[in-house]
XYZ file of N, CA and C in Angstrom:
369
model
N 42.218 -56.178 -119.508
C 43.460 -55.200 -120.273
C 44.543 -54.184 -119.411
N 43.787 -53.749 -118.774
C 44.257 -52.518 -117.906
C 45.037 -53.572 -116.574
N 44.407 -54.199 -116.206
C 44.987 -55.209 -115.585
C 45.806 -56.211 -115.425
N 46.121 -56.436 -116.742
C 46.919 -57.760 -117.134
C 48.044 -56.461 -117.989
N 47.959 -55.474 -117.844
C 48.893 -54.593 -118.270
C 50.449 -54.642 -117.135
N 48.959 -54.161 -116.092
C 49.799 -53.711 -114.911
C 50.602 -54.638 -113.976
N 49.493 -56.448 -113.714
C 50.400 -57.265 -113.575
C 51.318 -57.498 -114.812
N 51.822 -57.342 -115.888
C 53.132 -57.669 -116.102
C 53.946 -57.121 -116.112
N 53.985 -55.004 -116.347
C 54.083 -54.548 -115.801
C 55.153 -54.675 -114.716
N 54.472 -55.540 -113.129
C 55.308 -55.688 -112.034
C 55.423 -56.651 -111.941
N 55.547 -57.752 -112.890
C 56.661 -58.946 -113.405
C 57.466 -58.560 -112.833
N 57.867 -57.717 -114.616
C 59.127 -56.649 -115.595
C 59.593 -56.368 -113.544
N 58.966 -55.209 -113.293
C 60.250 -55.002 -111.587
C 60.832 -56.021 -110.780
N 59.739 -57.464 -111.556
C 59.849 -58.769 -110.172
C 61.437 -59.225 -110.511
N 60.529 -59.562 -112.328
C 62.367 -60.178 -112.687
C 64.413 -59.353 -112.842
N 63.911 -57.623 -112.992
C 64.829 -57.104 -112.302
C 65.484 -57.379 -111.343
N 64.312 -57.349 -110.194
C 65.014 -57.135 -109.042
C 65.696 -58.612 -109.370
N 65.340 -58.868 -109.857
C 65.712 -60.521 -109.090
C 66.456 -60.668 -110.400
N 67.407 -60.105 -111.508
C 67.996 -59.457 -112.228
C 69.794 -59.335 -111.661
N 69.499 -58.143 -111.651
C 70.310 -57.667 -110.335
C 70.342 -58.355 -109.118
N 69.848 -58.980 -108.360
C 70.432 -59.726 -107.123
C 71.248 -61.484 -108.493
N 71.285 -61.577 -108.674
C 71.366 -62.208 -109.622
C 72.719 -61.384 -110.151
N 73.420 -61.161 -111.267
C 73.948 -60.555 -111.232
C 74.952 -59.721 -109.764
N 74.461 -59.055 -108.704
C 75.319 -59.324 -108.034
C 75.887 -60.592 -107.303
N 75.082 -61.573 -107.546
C 75.845 -62.928 -106.136
C 76.092 -63.443 -107.335
N 76.767 -63.795 -108.999
C 77.030 -63.928 -109.383
C 78.496 -63.233 -109.911
N 78.370 -61.460 -109.812
C 80.339 -60.841 -109.406
C 80.763 -61.253 -107.997
N 80.779 -61.373 -106.932
C 80.534 -61.833 -105.447
C 81.293 -63.470 -105.869
N 80.456 -64.450 -106.716
C 81.302 -65.704 -106.150
C 82.508 -66.220 -107.868
N 82.078 -65.551 -108.393
C 83.584 -64.610 -109.686
C 83.821 -64.358 -108.563
N 84.874 -63.430 -107.826
C 85.507 -63.202 -106.892
C 85.875 -64.270 -106.204
N 85.310 -64.779 -105.312
C 85.065 -65.711 -104.379
C 86.251 -66.397 -105.150
N 85.772 -67.371 -106.155
C 86.150 -68.085 -107.018
C 87.954 -67.837 -107.461
N 88.176 -66.421 -107.878
C 89.645 -66.529 -108.856
C 90.247 -66.429 -107.758
N 89.975 -65.901 -106.594
C 90.582 -66.250 -105.422
C 91.449 -67.580 -104.469
N 90.019 -69.322 -104.513
C 90.226 -69.732 -104.287
C 91.057 -70.574 -105.781
N 91.071 -70.360 -106.717
C 91.850 -70.939 -107.573
C 93.490 -70.138 -107.901
N 93.643 -69.132 -106.905
C 95.281 -69.385 -106.983
C 95.331 -69.496 -105.103
N 95.043 -69.749 -104.798
C 95.343 -70.405 -103.365
C 95.075 -71.914 -103.626
N 94.534 -72.144 -105.124
C 94.851 -73.964 -105.828
C 95.274 -74.101 -106.535
N 96.576 -73.117 -106.620
C 97.763 -73.204 -107.664
C 98.868 -72.583 -106.629
N 98.688 -72.130 -105.400
C 99.684 -72.020 -105.267
C 101.129 -72.944 -105.075
N 101.483 -73.567 -104.175
C 102.621 -74.069 -104.340
C 103.633 -74.013 -103.065
N 105.064 -74.839 -103.043
C 105.732 -74.135 -102.278
C 106.793 -73.152 -103.205
N 106.438 -73.769 -104.597
C 108.113 -72.518 -105.908
C 106.992 -71.347 -105.301
N 104.903 -70.783 -105.724
C 105.036 -69.603 -105.606
C 103.988 -69.135 -104.257
N 104.782 -69.658 -103.009
C 104.444 -68.652 -101.831
C 105.640 -69.422 -101.012
N 104.556 -69.033 -99.893
C 105.752 -69.537 -98.723
C 105.596 -70.393 -97.947
N 104.465 -71.242 -98.438
C 104.571 -72.270 -97.606
C 106.440 -73.382 -97.712
N 105.941 -74.625 -96.782
C 107.008 -74.846 -97.297
C 107.140 -77.070 -97.725
N 106.772 -76.815 -98.152
C 107.950 -78.258 -99.769
C 106.667 -79.144 -98.843
N 106.816 -79.317 -97.607
C 106.186 -80.988 -97.438
C 104.228 -80.920 -97.190
N 103.883 -79.308 -97.452
C 102.731 -79.303 -97.917
C 102.413 -78.693 -99.384
N 102.675 -79.382 -100.730
C 102.862 -79.906 -101.672
C 102.138 -80.801 -102.015
N 102.013 -82.002 -100.437
C 101.013 -83.442 -101.068
C 102.328 -83.978 -102.596
N 101.828 -85.060 -102.663
C 102.351 -85.860 -103.886
C 102.731 -85.904 -105.152
N 101.543 -84.228 -105.119
C 101.254 -83.853 -106.437
C 102.861 -82.702 -106.602
N 104.093 -83.441 -107.120
C 105.272 -82.407 -106.792
C 105.578 -81.713 -108.269
N 105.728 -80.003 -108.820
C 105.854 -80.055 -109.712
C 107.812 -81.047 -110.134
N 106.509 -81.093 -111.783
C 108.533 -81.183 -112.104
C 109.805 -79.823 -111.997
N 111.006 -80.038 -112.273
C 112.114 -79.664 -111.169
C 112.595 -78.382 -112.892
N 112.106 -76.946 -113.134
C 112.121 -76.595 -114.474
C 114.427 -76.475 -114.154
N 115.447 -76.429 -114.501
C 116.315 -76.759 -114.627
C 116.400 -75.590 -116.306
N 117.412 -74.978 -115.443
C 118.353 -74.312 -117.327
C 119.227 -74.724 -117.728
N 119.452 -75.553 -117.422
C 120.266 -75.579 -118.036
C 119.945 -76.300 -119.749
N 120.490 -76.325 -120.489
C 120.670 -77.293 -121.522
C 121.448 -77.896 -122.225
N 121.003 -78.745 -122.674
C 121.103 -79.860 -122.593
C 122.122 -80.726 -124.194
N 123.547 -80.525 -123.031
C 124.483 -81.183 -125.306
C 124.372 -82.281 -125.741
N 123.560 -83.556 -124.556
C 123.926 -84.108 -125.782
C 125.043 -85.272 -125.899
N 125.892 -84.927 -125.639
C 127.616 -85.568 -124.696
C 127.109 -85.626 -123.549
N 128.236 -86.819 -123.626
C 127.772 -88.078 -122.473
C 128.436 -87.681 -121.382
N 128.322 -87.300 -120.218
C 129.702 -87.208 -119.017
C 130.477 -87.157 -118.635
N 131.826 -86.522 -119.104
C 133.235 -87.718 -118.852
C 133.773 -86.945 -119.809
N 135.575 -87.473 -119.655
C 135.883 -87.030 -121.465
C 135.590 -87.424 -122.320
N 135.077 -86.897 -123.342
C 135.186 -86.439 -124.644
C 136.216 -87.871 -125.638
N 135.233 -88.527 -126.902
C 136.575 -89.121 -127.887
C 137.136 -88.414 -128.211
N 138.537 -87.542 -129.157
C 139.296 -87.516 -129.371
C 139.688 -86.408 -128.980
N 139.596 -85.920 -127.260
C 140.058 -84.753 -126.662
C 140.898 -85.457 -125.620
N 142.334 -84.241 -126.402
C 143.902 -85.453 -126.172
C 143.617 -85.149 -124.416
N 143.260 -84.843 -123.189
C 142.871 -84.782 -122.271
C 144.165 -84.498 -120.842
N 144.491 -85.190 -120.114
C 145.436 -83.758 -119.348
C 145.664 -85.180 -117.984
N 146.907 -85.314 -118.663
C 147.694 -86.183 -117.030
C 149.001 -86.503 -116.356
N 149.773 -86.136 -115.741
C 150.945 -86.117 -114.468
C 151.247 -87.425 -116.319
N 152.444 -88.022 -117.016
C 152.716 -88.528 -117.944
C 154.196 -88.669 -116.753
N 154.048 -90.560 -116.825
C 155.943 -90.588 -116.054
C 157.221 -90.479 -116.658
N 158.361 -90.098 -115.794
C 159.211 -89.228 -116.249
C 160.230 -90.545 -116.770
N 160.729 -89.439 -117.318
C 161.411 -91.513 -118.347
C 162.341 -91.290 -117.117
N 163.404 -89.946 -116.244
C 164.687 -90.541 -115.793
C 164.150 -90.251 -114.528
N 162.817 -90.728 -113.343
C 162.879 -90.605 -111.928
C 164.165 -89.794 -110.674
N 163.409 -89.480 -110.426
C 164.853 -88.577 -108.764
C 165.336 -90.362 -107.620
N 164.232 -91.123 -107.813
C 164.621 -92.845 -106.927
C 163.475 -93.667 -107.934
N 164.754 -95.231 -107.904
C 163.359 -96.247 -107.830
C 164.221 -97.367 -106.978
N 162.872 -97.748 -107.060
C 163.160 -99.090 -105.749
C 162.180 -100.531 -106.634
N 163.780 -101.492 -105.883
C 163.117 -102.278 -107.268
C 161.924 -103.351 -106.505
N 161.634 -103.793 -106.462
C 160.589 -104.740 -105.228
C 160.557 -106.275 -105.011
N 161.627 -107.394 -105.208
C 160.996 -108.414 -105.357
C 161.670 -109.173 -104.853
N 160.667 -110.006 -104.824
C 160.180 -110.772 -103.388
C 161.718 -112.430 -103.098
N 161.376 -112.279 -102.684
C 163.058 -113.301 -101.924
C 162.516 -115.028 -101.872
N 160.974 -114.814 -102.231
C 160.701 -117.195 -102.266
C 159.711 -117.275 -102.020
N 158.894 -117.922 -103.066
C 158.444 -118.267 -103.760
C 156.500 -118.367 -102.893
N 155.146 -117.824 -102.737
C 154.805 -117.950 -101.777
C 153.912 -119.291 -101.369
N 153.994 -120.201 -102.792
C 153.687 -121.354 -102.105
C 153.962 -122.442 -101.830
N 155.439 -122.716 -102.488
C 156.416 -123.111 -101.180
C 157.527 -122.844 -101.147
N 158.336 -121.796 -101.263
C 159.304 -121.170 -100.694
C 160.238 -121.213 -100.723
N 159.886 -121.331 -102.402
C 161.908 -122.066 -102.641
C 162.968 -120.971 -102.800
N 163.866 -120.604 -102.755
C 164.388 -119.406 -102.928
C 164.235 -118.575 -104.168
N 164.044 -117.242 -104.805
C 164.164 -116.091 -105.426
C 164.923 -115.388 -106.725
N 166.593 -115.049 -105.137
C 167.360 -114.380 -106.015
C 168.200 -114.842 -107.287
N 167.930 -116.532 -107.522
C 168.891 -115.702 -108.685
C 167.722 -116.672 -110.025
N 166.679 -116.551 -110.409
C 165.619 -116.657 -110.326
C 165.253 -115.726 -112.005
N 164.584 -116.418 -113.780
C 164.374 -115.863 -113.991
C 163.206 -114.630 -114.293
N 162.976 -113.706 -114.421
C 162.463 -112.062 -113.805
C 160.667 -112.557 -115.289
N 159.691 -112.438 -115.005
C 158.465 -113.183 -115.915
C 157.829 -111.848 -116.232
N 157.838 -111.167 -115.340
C 157.662 -109.894 -115.491
C 157.460 -108.827 -114.627
N 157.053 -107.370 -115.018
C 157.928 -106.178 -113.877
C 156.723 -104.998 -114.469
N 156.489 -104.899 -113.284
C 155.368 -103.703 -112.747
C 155.572 -102.091 -112.177
N 155.556 -102.018 -113.390
C 156.221 -100.111 -112.970
C 155.307 -99.305 -113.119
N 155.445 -98.583 -111.378
C 154.048 -97.336 -111.145
C 155.292 -96.628 -110.803
N 154.516 -95.458 -110.026
C 155.375 -94.616 -110.611
C 154.558 -93.227 -108.870
N 154.856 -92.689 -107.969
C 154.348 -92.016 -107.122
C 154.510 -90.215 -107.476
N 154.414 -89.731 -107.260
C 154.218 -88.086 -107.011
C 153.477 -86.967 -106.113
N 154.686 -86.848 -105.456
C 154.988 -86.649 -104.325
C 154.792 -84.766 -104.480
N 153.805 -84.058 -103.969
C 153.103 -82.788 -103.685
C 153.948 -82.247 -102.857
């Protein structure tokens, strides 16, 4: 019986030594895993790595701009701002054709069919 107790005591000592070795190995592997996970999660935004090292899986751009839901440009109902044509311009220039572009007939006495008004603003 004494031999059995000594054998069990020796086995307990061996198992305790083994458990302590495994515990230190687990702690060492856990620290190494933490370092590797930190290295894996780093990209060009979170480290000094160049953007070309990100590969094809690039993170989505994070904009702080809040969307208003409106389309870009002038909104309906907004009065707008523009340079309105003046009622009394400084100079008026009349551009009238002298002859027809198709048949070549004289157009000096012809009836005016259409007028186009333009205004030039010189700053």
